Coordinates of N, CA and C in Angstrom, one line a residue:
S1 N 89.5 66.9 99.6 CA 89.2 66.8 98.2 C 88.0 67.6 97.8
Y2 N 87.8 67.8 96.5 CA 86.7 68.6 96.0 C 86.1 67.9 94.8
P3 N 84.8 68.0 94.6 CA 84.2 67.4 93.5 C 84.6 68.0 92.2
V4 N 84.6 67.3 91.1 CA 84.9 67.8 89.8 C 83.6 68.1 89.1
S5 N 83.5 69.4 88.6 CA 82.3 69.8 88.0 C 82.0 69.1 86.7
N6 N 80.8 68.8 86.4 CA 80.4 68.2 85.2 C 79.6 69.1 84.3
D7 N 79.0 70.1 84.9 CA 78.3 71.1 84.1 C 78.7 72.5 84.3
A8 N 78.6 73.3 83.3 CA 78.9 74.7 83.5 C 77.8 75.4 84.3
T9 N 78.2 76.3 85.1 CA 77.2 77.0 86.0 C 77.2 78.5 85.6
T10 N 76.0 79.0 85.5 CA 75.9 80.4 85.1 C 75.1 81.2 86.2
H11 N 75.6 82.4 86.5 CA 74.9 83.2 87.5 C 75.0 84.6 87.1
R12 N 74.0 85.4 87.6 CA 74.0 86.8 87.3 C 74.8 87.6 88.3
T13 N 75.6 88.5 87.8 CA 76.4 89.3 88.7 C 76.1 90.8 88.3
T14 N 76.4 91.7 89.2 CA 76.2 93.1 89.0 C 77.5 93.8 89.1
G15 N 78.0 94.2 87.9 CA 79.2 95.1 88.0 C 80.4 94.7 87.1
A16 N 80.4 93.8 86.2 CA 81.5 93.5 85.4 C 81.8 94.8 84.6
L17 N 83.0 95.1 84.3 CA 83.3 96.3 83.6 C 83.2 96.1 82.1
S18 N 83.1 97.2 81.4 CA 82.9 97.1 79.9 C 84.1 96.3 79.3
V19 N 83.8 95.6 78.2 CA 84.7 94.7 77.7 C 84.8 94.9 76.2
P20 N 86.0 94.6 75.6 CA 86.1 94.7 74.1 C 85.3 93.6 73.5
T21 N 84.9 93.8 72.2 CA 84.1 92.8 71.6 C 84.8 92.0 70.5
T22 N 86.1 92.0 70.6 CA 86.9 91.3 69.7 C 87.8 90.2 70.4
G23 N 88.0 89.1 69.7 CA 88.9 88.1 70.3 C 90.3 88.3 70.0
K24 N 90.7 89.4 69.4 CA 92.1 89.6 69.0 C 92.9 89.8 70.2
R25 N 94.1 89.2 70.2 CA 95.0 89.4 71.4 C 95.6 90.8 71.3
T26 N 95.7 91.4 72.4 CA 96.2 92.8 72.5 C 97.3 92.9 73.5
A27 N 98.4 93.5 73.1 CA 99.5 93.7 74.1 C 99.1 94.7 75.0
V28 N 99.4 94.5 76.3 CA 99.0 95.4 77.4 C 100.2 96.3 77.8
P29 N 100.3 97.6 77.6 CA 101.4 98.4 78.0 C 101.3 98.6 79.5
I30 N 102.4 98.9 80.2 CA 102.4 99.3 81.6 C 101.6 100.6 81.8
H31 N 101.7 101.5 80.9 CA 101.0 102.8 81.0 C 99.8 102.7 80.0
P32 N 98.6 102.8 80.5 CA 97.4 102.6 79.7 C 97.1 103.9 78.9
G33 N 96.1 103.8 78.0 CA 95.6 104.9 77.3 C 96.2 105.2 76.0
E34 N 97.0 104.3 75.4 CA 97.7 104.6 74.2 C 96.7 104.6 73.0
N35 N 95.6 103.8 73.1 CA 94.6 103.9 72.0 C 93.3 103.3 72.6
T36 N 92.2 103.4 71.8 CA 90.9 103.1 72.3 C 90.8 101.6 72.7
M37 N 91.4 100.7 71.8 CA 91.3 99.3 72.2 C 92.0 99.0 73.5
N38 N 93.2 99.6 73.7 CA 93.9 99.4 74.9 C 93.2 99.9 76.1
R39 N 92.5 101.0 76.0 CA 91.7 101.5 77.1 C 90.5 100.5 77.4
R40 N 89.9 100.0 76.4 CA 88.8 99.1 76.6 C 89.3 97.8 77.2
F41 N 90.5 97.4 76.7 CA 91.1 96.1 77.2 C 91.5 96.3 78.6
F42 N 92.0 97.5 79.0 CA 92.4 97.8 80.4 C 91.2 97.7 81.3
S43 N 90.1 98.2 80.8 CA 88.8 98.2 81.5 C 88.5 96.8 81.9
F44 N 88.6 95.9 80.9 CA 88.2 94.5 81.2 C 89.3 93.8 82.1
I45 N 90.6 94.1 81.9 CA 91.6 93.7 82.8 C 91.3 94.1 84.3
A46 N 90.8 95.4 84.4 CA 90.5 95.9 85.7 C 89.4 95.0 86.4
A47 N 88.4 94.6 85.6 CA 87.3 93.8 86.1 C 87.9 92.4 86.6
S48 N 88.9 91.9 85.7 CA 89.5 90.7 86.1 C 90.3 90.8 87.3
F49 N 91.1 91.8 87.4 CA 91.9 92.0 88.6 C 91.1 92.2 89.8
A50 N 90.0 93.0 89.7 CA 89.1 93.1 90.8 C 88.5 91.8 91.2
A51 N 88.2 90.9 90.3 CA 87.6 89.6 90.6 C 88.7 88.8 91.3
V52 N 89.9 88.9 90.9 CA 91.0 88.1 91.6 C 91.1 88.6 93.0
L53 N 90.8 89.9 93.3 CA 90.9 90.4 94.6 C 89.7 90.5 95.4
A54 N 88.8 89.6 95.2 CA 87.4 89.7 95.7 C 87.2 89.1 97.1
L55 N 87.8 88.1 97.5 CA 87.5 87.3 98.7 C 87.8 88.1 99.9
S56 N 87.0 88.0 100.9 CA 87.3 88.7 102.2 C 88.0 87.8 103.2
A57 N 88.8 88.4 104.0 CA 89.6 87.6 104.9 C 88.8 86.7 105.9
P58 N 87.7 87.1 106.4 CA 86.9 86.2 107.2 C 86.4 84.9 106.5
L59 N 86.4 84.9 105.2 CA 86.0 83.7 104.5 C 87.2 82.8 104.2
A60 N 88.4 83.1 104.6 CA 89.5 82.3 104.3 C 89.4 80.8 104.8
A61 N 88.8 80.7 106.0 CA 88.7 79.3 106.6 C 87.8 78.5 105.7
R62 N 86.7 79.1 105.2 CA 85.8 78.3 104.4 C 86.4 78.0 103.0
A63 N 87.3 78.9 102.6 CA 88.0 78.7 101.3 C 88.9 77.5 101.3
A64 N 89.4 77.1 102.5 CA 90.3 76.0 102.6 C 89.6 74.7 102.1
D65 N 88.3 74.6 102.2 CA 87.6 73.4 101.8 C 86.7 73.6 100.5
E66 N 86.8 74.8 100.0 CA 86.0 75.2 98.9 C 86.6 74.7 97.5
A67 N 85.8 74.2 96.7 CA 86.3 73.8 95.4 C 86.7 75.0 94.6
P68 N 87.8 74.9 93.8 CA 88.3 76.1 93.1 C 87.3 76.8 92.2
D69 N 86.5 76.0 91.5 CA 85.5 76.6 90.6 C 84.4 77.3 91.4
A70 N 84.0 76.7 92.5 CA 83.0 77.4 93.4 C 83.6 78.7 94.0
L71 N 84.8 78.7 94.3 CA 85.5 79.9 94.8 C 85.5 81.0 93.8
V72 N 85.8 80.7 92.6 CA 85.8 81.7 91.5 C 84.4 82.2 91.2
K73 N 83.5 81.3 91.3 CA 82.1 81.7 91.0 C 81.6 82.7 92.1
R74 N 81.9 82.4 93.4 CA 81.5 83.3 94.5 C 82.3 84.6 94.4
L75 N 83.6 84.4 94.1 CA 84.5 85.6 94.0 C 83.9 86.6 93.0
S76 N 83.6 86.1 91.9 CA 83.1 87.0 90.8 C 81.8 87.8 91.3
A77 N 80.9 87.1 91.9 CA 79.7 87.8 92.3 C 80.0 88.7 93.5
D78 N 80.8 88.3 94.4 CA 81.1 89.1 95.6 C 81.7 90.5 95.3
V79 N 82.7 90.4 94.5 CA 83.4 91.7 94.2 C 82.6 92.6 93.4
L80 N 81.9 92.1 92.4 CA 81.2 93.0 91.5 C 80.0 93.6 92.2
D81 N 79.4 92.9 93.1 CA 78.3 93.4 93.9 C 78.8 94.5 94.9
T82 N 80.0 94.2 95.4 CA 80.6 95.2 96.3 C 80.9 96.5 95.6
I83 N 81.4 96.4 94.4 CA 81.7 97.6 93.7 C 80.5 98.4 93.4
K84 N 79.4 97.7 92.9 CA 78.2 98.4 92.6 C 77.6 99.1 93.8
A85 N 77.7 98.5 95.0 CA 77.1 99.0 96.2 C 77.9 100.2 96.8
D86 N 79.1 100.5 96.3 CA 80.0 101.5 96.9 C 80.3 102.5 95.9
K87 N 79.7 103.7 96.0 CA 80.0 104.7 95.0 C 81.4 105.2 95.0
S88 N 82.0 105.2 96.1 CA 83.4 105.7 96.2 C 84.4 104.7 95.5
L89 N 84.1 103.4 95.6 CA 84.9 102.4 94.8 C 84.7 102.6 93.3
Q90 N 83.4 102.9 92.9 CA 83.1 103.1 91.5 C 83.8 104.4 91.0
G91 N 84.0 105.3 91.9 CA 84.6 106.6 91.6 C 86.1 106.5 91.6
G92 N 86.7 105.4 92.0 CA 88.1 105.2 91.9 C 88.8 105.8 93.1
D93 N 88.2 105.9 94.3 CA 88.8 106.4 95.5 C 90.0 105.5 95.9
I94 N 91.2 106.0 95.6 CA 92.4 105.1 95.7 C 92.6 104.6 97.2
N95 N 92.3 105.5 98.1 CA 92.5 105.1 99.5 C 91.6 103.9 99.9
K96 N 90.3 104.0 99.5 CA 89.4 102.9 99.8 C 89.8 101.6 99.0
I97 N 90.2 101.8 97.8 CA 90.6 100.6 97.0 C 91.8 99.9 97.7
I98 N 92.8 100.7 98.1 CA 94.0 100.1 98.8 C 93.6 99.5 100.1
A99 N 92.7 100.1 100.8 CA 92.2 99.5 102.1 C 91.5 98.2 101.8
L100 N 90.7 98.1 100.7 CA 90.1 96.9 100.3 C 91.1 95.8 100.0
V101 N 92.1 96.2 99.2 CA 93.2 95.2 98.9 C 93.8 94.7 100.1
D102 N 94.2 95.6 101.0 CA 95.0 95.2 102.2 C 94.2 94.3 103.2
S103 N 93.0 94.7 103.4 CA 92.2 94.0 104.5 C 91.5 92.8 104.0
K104 N 91.1 92.8 102.8 CA 90.2 91.7 102.3 C 90.8 90.8 101.2
I105 N 91.8 91.3 100.5 CA 92.2 90.7 99.2 C 93.5 89.9 99.3
M106 N 94.5 90.6 99.9 CA 95.8 90.0 99.8 C 95.9 88.6 100.5
P107 N 95.1 88.3 101.5 CA 95.2 87.0 102.1 C 94.7 85.9 101.2
N108 N 94.1 86.2 100.1 CA 93.5 85.2 99.2 C 94.2 85.1 97.8
V109 N 95.3 85.9 97.7 CA 96.1 85.8 96.4 C 97.5 85.6 96.8
N110 N 98.2 84.7 96.1 CA 99.6 84.5 96.3 C 100.4 85.6 95.6
F111 N 100.4 86.7 96.2 CA 101.0 87.9 95.5 C 102.5 87.8 95.4
Q112 N 103.1 87.1 96.3 CA 104.6 87.0 96.2 C 104.9 86.1 95.0
R113 N 104.1 85.0 94.8 CA 104.4 84.2 93.6 C 104.1 85.0 92.3
M114 N 103.0 85.8 92.3 CA 102.6 86.6 91.2 C 103.7 87.6 90.8
T115 N 104.3 88.3 91.9 CA 105.3 89.3 91.7 C 106.6 88.6 91.2
A116 N 107.0 87.5 91.8 CA 108.2 86.8 91.4 C 108.1 86.3 90.0
A117 N 106.9 85.8 89.6 CA 106.8 85.4 88.2 C 106.9 86.6 87.2
A118 N 106.3 87.7 87.6 CA 106.4 88.9 86.7 C 107.8 89.4 86.6
V119 N 108.6 89.4 87.7 CA 109.9 89.9 87.7 C 110.8 88.9 87.0
G120 N 110.6 87.6 87.0 CA 111.3 86.6 86.3 C 112.6 86.2 87.1
P121 N 113.6 85.8 86.4 CA 114.9 85.3 87.0 C 115.5 86.3 87.9
G122 N 115.3 87.5 87.7 CA 115.9 88.6 88.6 C 115.4 88.5 90.0
W123 N 114.2 87.9 90.2 CA 113.7 87.8 91.6 C 114.6 87.1 92.5
R124 N 115.3 86.0 92.0 CA 116.2 85.2 92.8 C 117.4 86.0 93.2
Q125 N 117.8 86.9 92.4 CA 119.0 87.7 92.8 C 118.7 88.9 93.7
A126 N 117.4 89.2 93.8 CA 117.0 90.4 94.6 C 117.1 90.0 96.1
T127 N 117.5 91.0 96.9 CA 117.6 90.9 98.3 C 116.1 90.8 98.9
P128 N 116.0 90.4 100.1 CA 114.6 90.4 100.8 C 114.0 91.8 100.8
A129 N 114.9 92.8 101.0 CA 114.4 94.2 101.0 C 113.9 94.6 99.6
Q130 N 114.6 94.2 98.6 CA 114.2 94.5 97.2 C 112.9 93.8 96.8
Q131 N 112.8 92.5 97.3 CA 111.6 91.8 97.0 C 110.4 92.4 97.6
K132 N 110.6 92.9 98.8 CA 109.5 93.6 99.5 C 109.1 94.8 98.7
R133 N 110.0 95.6 98.3 CA 109.7 96.8 97.5 C 109.1 96.5 96.2
L134 N 109.5 95.4 95.6 CA 108.9 95.0 94.3 C 107.5 94.7 94.5
Q135 N 107.1 93.9 95.5 CA 105.7 93.6 95.8 C 104.9 94.8 96.1
E136 N 105.4 95.7 96.8 CA 104.7 96.9 97.2 C 104.4 97.8 95.9
E137 N 105.5 98.0 95.1 CA 105.3 98.8 94.0 C 104.5 98.2 92.9
F138 N 104.6 96.9 92.7 CA 103.8 96.1 91.8 C 102.3 96.2 92.1
K139 N 102.0 96.0 93.4 CA 100.6 96.1 93.9 C 100.1 97.5 93.7
T140 N 100.9 98.5 94.0 CA 100.4 99.9 93.8 C 100.2 100.1 92.3
L141 N 101.1 99.6 91.4 CA 100.9 99.8 90.0 C 99.6 99.2 89.5
L142 N 99.3 98.0 89.9 CA 98.0 97.4 89.5 C 96.8 98.1 90.0
V143 N 96.9 98.5 91.3 CA 95.7 99.2 91.9 C 95.5 100.5 91.2
R144 N 96.6 101.3 91.1 CA 96.4 102.7 90.5 C 96.1 102.6 89.0
T145 N 96.7 101.7 88.3 CA 96.4 101.6 86.9 C 95.0 101.3 86.6
Y146 N 94.4 100.3 87.4 CA 93.1 99.8 87.1 C 91.9 100.5 87.8
S147 N 92.3 101.3 88.8 CA 91.2 101.9 89.6 C 90.2 102.8 88.9
G148 N 90.8 103.5 87.9 CA 89.9 104.4 87.1 C 88.8 103.7 86.3
A149 N 89.0 102.4 86.0 CA 88.0 101.7 85.2 C 86.9 101.2 86.1
L150 N 87.0 101.3 87.4 CA 85.9 100.8 88.3 C 84.6 101.5 88.1
A151 N 84.6 102.7 87.5 CA 83.4 103.5 87.4 C 82.5 102.9 86.3
Q152 N 83.1 102.0 85.4 CA 82.4 101.4 84.3 C 81.7 100.1 84.8
V153 N 80.6 100.3 85.6 CA 80.0 99.1 86.1 C 78.7 98.8 85.4
S154 N 78.4 97.6 85.1 CA 77.1 97.2 84.5 C 76.8 95.8 84.7
D155 N 75.6 95.3 84.4 CA 75.2 94.0 84.6 C 75.8 93.0 83.5
Q156 N 76.4 91.9 84.0 CA 77.0 91.0 83.0 C 76.6 89.6 83.6
T157 N 76.7 88.6 82.7 CA 76.5 87.2 83.1 C 77.9 86.5 83.1
I158 N 78.2 85.8 84.2 CA 79.5 85.0 84.3 C 79.1 83.5 84.2
T159 N 79.8 82.8 83.3 CA 79.6 81.4 83.2 C 80.9 80.7 83.6
I160 N 80.8 79.8 84.6 CA 82.0 79.0 85.0 C 81.9 77.7 84.2
K161 N 83.0 77.4 83.5 CA 83.0 76.2 82.6 C 83.3 75.0 83.5
P162 N 83.0 73.8 82.9 CA 83.3 72.6 83.7 C 84.8 72.5 84.0
L163 N 85.0 72.1 85.3 CA 86.4 72.0 85.8 C 87.1 70.7 85.3
R164 N 88.2 70.8 84.7 CA 89.0 69.7 84.2 C 90.1 69.4 85.2
A165 N 89.8 68.7 86.2 CA 90.8 68.4 87.2 C 90.4 67.2 88.1
S166 N 91.4 66.7 88.8 CA 91.1 65.6 89.8 C 91.3 66.2 91.2
P167 N 90.7 65.5 92.2 CA 90.8 65.9 93.6 C 92.2 66.0 94.1
E168 N 93.2 65.3 93.4 CA 94.5 65.3 93.9 C 95.3 66.5 93.3
D169 N 94.8 67.3 92.4 CA 95.5 68.4 91.8 C 95.8 69.5 92.8
K170 N 97.0 70.0 92.7 CA 97.4 71.2 93.6 C 97.5 72.5 92.8
D171 N 97.5 72.4 91.5 CA 97.6 73.5 90.6 C 96.7 73.3 89.4
L172 N 95.8 74.2 89.1 CA 94.9 74.0 88.1 C 94.3 75.3 87.5
L173 N 93.5 75.1 86.4 CA 93.0 76.2 85.7 C 91.4 76.2 85.8
V174 N 90.9 77.4 86.2 CA 89.4 77.5 86.3 C 89.1 78.5 85.1
R175 N 88.2 78.0 84.2 CA 87.9 78.7 83.0 C 86.5 79.4 83.2
S176 N 86.3 80.6 82.6 CA 85.0 81.2 82.7 C 84.9 82.1 81.5
E177 N 83.6 82.6 81.3 CA 83.3 83.5 80.2 C 82.5 84.6 80.8
V178 N 82.7 85.8 80.3 CA 81.9 87.0 80.7 C 81.0 87.3 79.4
V179 N 79.7 87.2 79.6 CA 78.8 87.5 78.5 C 78.1 88.8 78.7
G180 N 78.2 89.6 77.8 CA 77.5 90.9 77.8 C 77.2 91.4 76.4
K181 N 77.5 92.6 76.2 CA 77.3 93.2 74.8 C 78.5 92.7 74.0
G182 N 78.2 92.2 72.8 CA 79.3 91.7 72.0 C 79.6 90.2 72.2
E183 N 80.7 89.8 71.8 CA 81.1 88.4 71.9 C 81.5 88.0 73.3
P184 N 81.3 86.8 73.8 CA 81.8 86.4 75.1 C 83.3 86.6 75.3
I185 N 83.7 86.9 76.5 CA 85.1 87.2 76.8 C 85.7 86.1 77.6
Q186 N 86.8 85.5 77.2 CA 87.5 84.4 78.0 C 88.1 85.0 79.2
L187 N 87.9 84.4 80.3 CA 88.6 84.9 81.6 C 88.9 83.6 82.4
D188 N 90.2 83.3 82.4 CA 90.7 82.1 83.1 C 91.6 82.4 84.3
Y189 N 91.6 81.6 85.3 CA 92.4 81.8 86.5 C 93.3 80.6 86.7
R190 N 94.6 80.9 87.1 CA 95.5 79.8 87.6 C 95.4 79.9 89.1
L191 N 95.2 78.7 89.7 CA 95.2 78.7 91.2 C 96.1 77.6 91.7
E192 N 96.6 77.7 92.9 CA 97.3 76.7 93.6 C 96.7 76.4 94.9
K193 N 96.8 75.2 95.4 CA 96.3 74.9 96.7 C 97.5 74.9 97.7
T194 N 97.3 75.7 98.7 CA 98.4 76.0 99.7 C 98.1 75.2 101.0
P195 N 99.1 74.6 101.6 CA 98.9 73.8 102.8 C 99.1 74.7 104.1
G196 N 98.8 74.1 105.2 CA 99.0 74.7 106.5 C 98.1 75.9 106.8
Q197 N 98.6 76.8 107.6 CA 97.8 78.0 108.0 C 97.5 78.8 106.8
G198 N 96.2 79.2 106.7 CA 95.7 79.9 105.5 C 95.5 79.0 104.3
A199 N 95.4 77.7 104.6 CA 95.3 76.8 103.5 C 94.0 77.1 102.6
G200 N 94.1 76.6 101.4 CA 93.0 76.9 100.5 C 93.6 77.2 99.1
W201 N 92.7 77.5 98.2 CA 93.1 77.8 96.8 C 93.4 79.3 96.8
K202 N 94.5 79.6 96.1 CA 94.9 81.0 96.0 C 95.2 81.3 94.5
I203 N 94.8 82.4 94.0 CA 95.0 82.8 92.6 C 96.4 83.4 92.5
Y204 N 97.1 83.0 91.4 CA 98.4 83.7 91.1 C 98.6 84.1 89.7
N205 N 97.6 84.0 88.9 CA 97.6 84.5 87.5 C 96.3 84.5 86.9
L206 N 96.0 85.3 85.9 CA 94.8 85.3 85.2 C 95.0 85.6 83.7
N207 N 94.1 85.1 82.9 CA 94.2 85.2 81.5 C 92.9 85.8 80.9
V208 N 93.1 86.9 80.2 CA 92.0 87.6 79.5 C 92.2 87.5 78.0
M209 N 91.3 86.9 77.3 CA 91.3 86.8 75.9 C 92.6 86.2 75.4
G210 N 93.2 85.3 76.1 CA 94.4 84.6 75.7 C 95.7 85.3 76.1
V211 N 95.5 86.4 76.9 CA 96.7 87.1 77.4 C 96.8 87.0 78.9
W212 N 98.0 86.4 79.3 CA 98.2 86.2 80.7 C 98.8 87.5 81.3
L213 N 98.2 87.9 82.5 CA 98.6 89.1 83.1 C 100.1 89.1 83.5
V214 N 100.5 88.0 84.2 CA 101.9 88.0 84.7 C 102.9 88.0 83.5
E215 N 102.6 87.2 82.5 CA 103.6 87.2 81.4 C 103.7 88.5 80.7
T216 N 102.6 89.2 80.6 CA 102.6 90.5 80.0 C 103.6 91.5 80.7
Y217 N 103.5 91.5 82.0 CA 104.4 92.4 82.8 C 105.8 91.8 82.8
R218 N 106.0 90.5 82.7 CA 107.3 89.9 82.7 C 108.2 90.5 81.6
S219 N 107.6 90.5 80.4 CA 108.4 91.0 79.2 C 108.8 92.5 79.4
Q220 N 107.9 93.3 80.0 CA 108.2 94.7 80.2 C 109.3 94.8 81.3
F221 N 109.1 94.1 82.4 CA 110.0 94.2 83.6 C 111.4 93.7 83.1
A222 N 111.5 92.7 82.3 CA 112.8 92.2 81.8 C 113.6 93.3 81.1
Q223 N 112.9 94.1 80.4 CA 113.6 95.2 79.7 C 114.2 96.2 80.7
E224 N 113.5 96.5 81.7 CA 114.0 97.4 82.8 C 115.2 96.7 83.5
I225 N 115.0 95.5 83.9 CA 116.1 94.8 84.6 C 117.4 94.7 83.8
N226 N 117.2 94.4 82.5 CA 118.4 94.2 81.6 C 119.1 95.6 81.5
A227 N 118.4 96.7 81.5 CA 118.9 98.0 81.3 C 119.5 98.6 82.6
K228 N 118.8 98.4 83.7 CA 119.1 99.1 84.9 C 119.2 98.3 86.2
G229 N 118.9 96.9 86.1 CA 119.0 96.1 87.2 C 117.7 96.2 88.1
I230 N 117.7 95.4 89.2 CA 116.5 95.4 90.1 C 116.2 96.7 90.6
D231 N 117.2 97.5 91.1 CA 116.9 98.8 91.6 C 116.4 99.7 90.6
G232 N 116.8 99.5 89.3 CA 116.2 100.3 88.2 C 114.8 100.0 88.0
L233 N 114.4 98.7 88.1 CA 113.0 98.4 88.0 C 112.2 99.0 89.1
I234 N 112.7 98.9 90.3 CA 112.0 99.5 91.5 C 111.8 101.0 91.3
A235 N 112.8 101.6 90.8 CA 112.7 103.1 90.6 C 111.7 103.4 89.5
S236 N 111.7 102.6 88.4 CA 110.8 102.8 87.3 C 109.3 102.6 87.8
L237 N 109.1 101.5 88.6 CA 107.7 101.3 89.1 C 107.3 102.5 90.0
E238 N 108.2 102.9 90.8 CA 107.9 104.0 91.7 C 107.6 105.3 91.0
S239 N 108.3 105.5 89.9 CA 108.1 106.7 89.1 C 106.7 106.6 88.4
R240 N 106.4 105.4 87.8 CA 105.1 105.2 87.2 C 103.9 105.4 88.2
N241 N 104.1 104.9 89.4 CA 103.1 105.0 90.4 C 102.9 106.5 90.8
Q242 N 104.0 107.3 90.9 CA 103.9 108.7 91.2 C 103.1 109.4 90.1
R243 N 103.4 109.1 88.9 CA 102.7 109.7 87.7 C 101.2 109.4 87.8
N244 N 100.9 108.1 88.1 CA 99.5 107.7 88.2 C 98.8 108.4 89.3
A245 N 99.5 108.6 90.4 CA 98.9 109.3 91.6 C 98.6 110.8 91.2
Q246 N 99.6 111.4 90.5 CA 99.4 112.8 90.1 C 98.3 113.0 89.1
A247 N 98.1 112.0 88.3 CA 97.0 112.1 87.3 C 95.7 112.0 87.9
K248 N 95.6 111.3 89.1 CA 94.4 111.2 89.8 C 94.0 112.5 90.5
N249 N 95.0 113.4 90.8 CA 94.8 114.6 91.5 C 94.4 115.7 90.6

């Protein structure tokens, strides 16, 4: 079991990305850069995604007994400090970012659940091979789309809000705010507690300014699946990833 927080905790981190100063909800396209607000919004999503991907594999055992809000607090500080200390990560070195994701990140995120939720009902009709490809291409899409924003590193204050949960809960919401220039930015995490080997809290969705990452992609993926099926979605993701890779070169 874990203690329920009664007070918000605030700590200083180094490296949250630049954020929009409006609370207006903004639709997030698969391909960024359509306008200034979307670019700024993508920058903050990048910080959020980086924070989701922050925990290192050697800490997995400790995470099994760690309270979810404490995990998110540590997660936020760890990843942003790592980004600030590594110039190649700040510069968007895609190979280093992918290596970071594979070696330190994926053990601490339920990425299968995240991908399945983004794909929607079509996930159940996909073969194991198609599901594997979807996870690979979705991960690449996220990494390549958001890697360019990692250069925008600055000091921010992260506040973890009081946890509204009981020790018996297996699925809960951890709420936080990023305070910097402009208005505070809402950043919330959905976590589930997993049993057995690799037990502990794992993140499977995040909310920035009222917009859930998984649901944003779900609406876009549904259009692809309705038009071209699962293989069509895989092909579309692969094509987008290739374009993103070429844009980096």
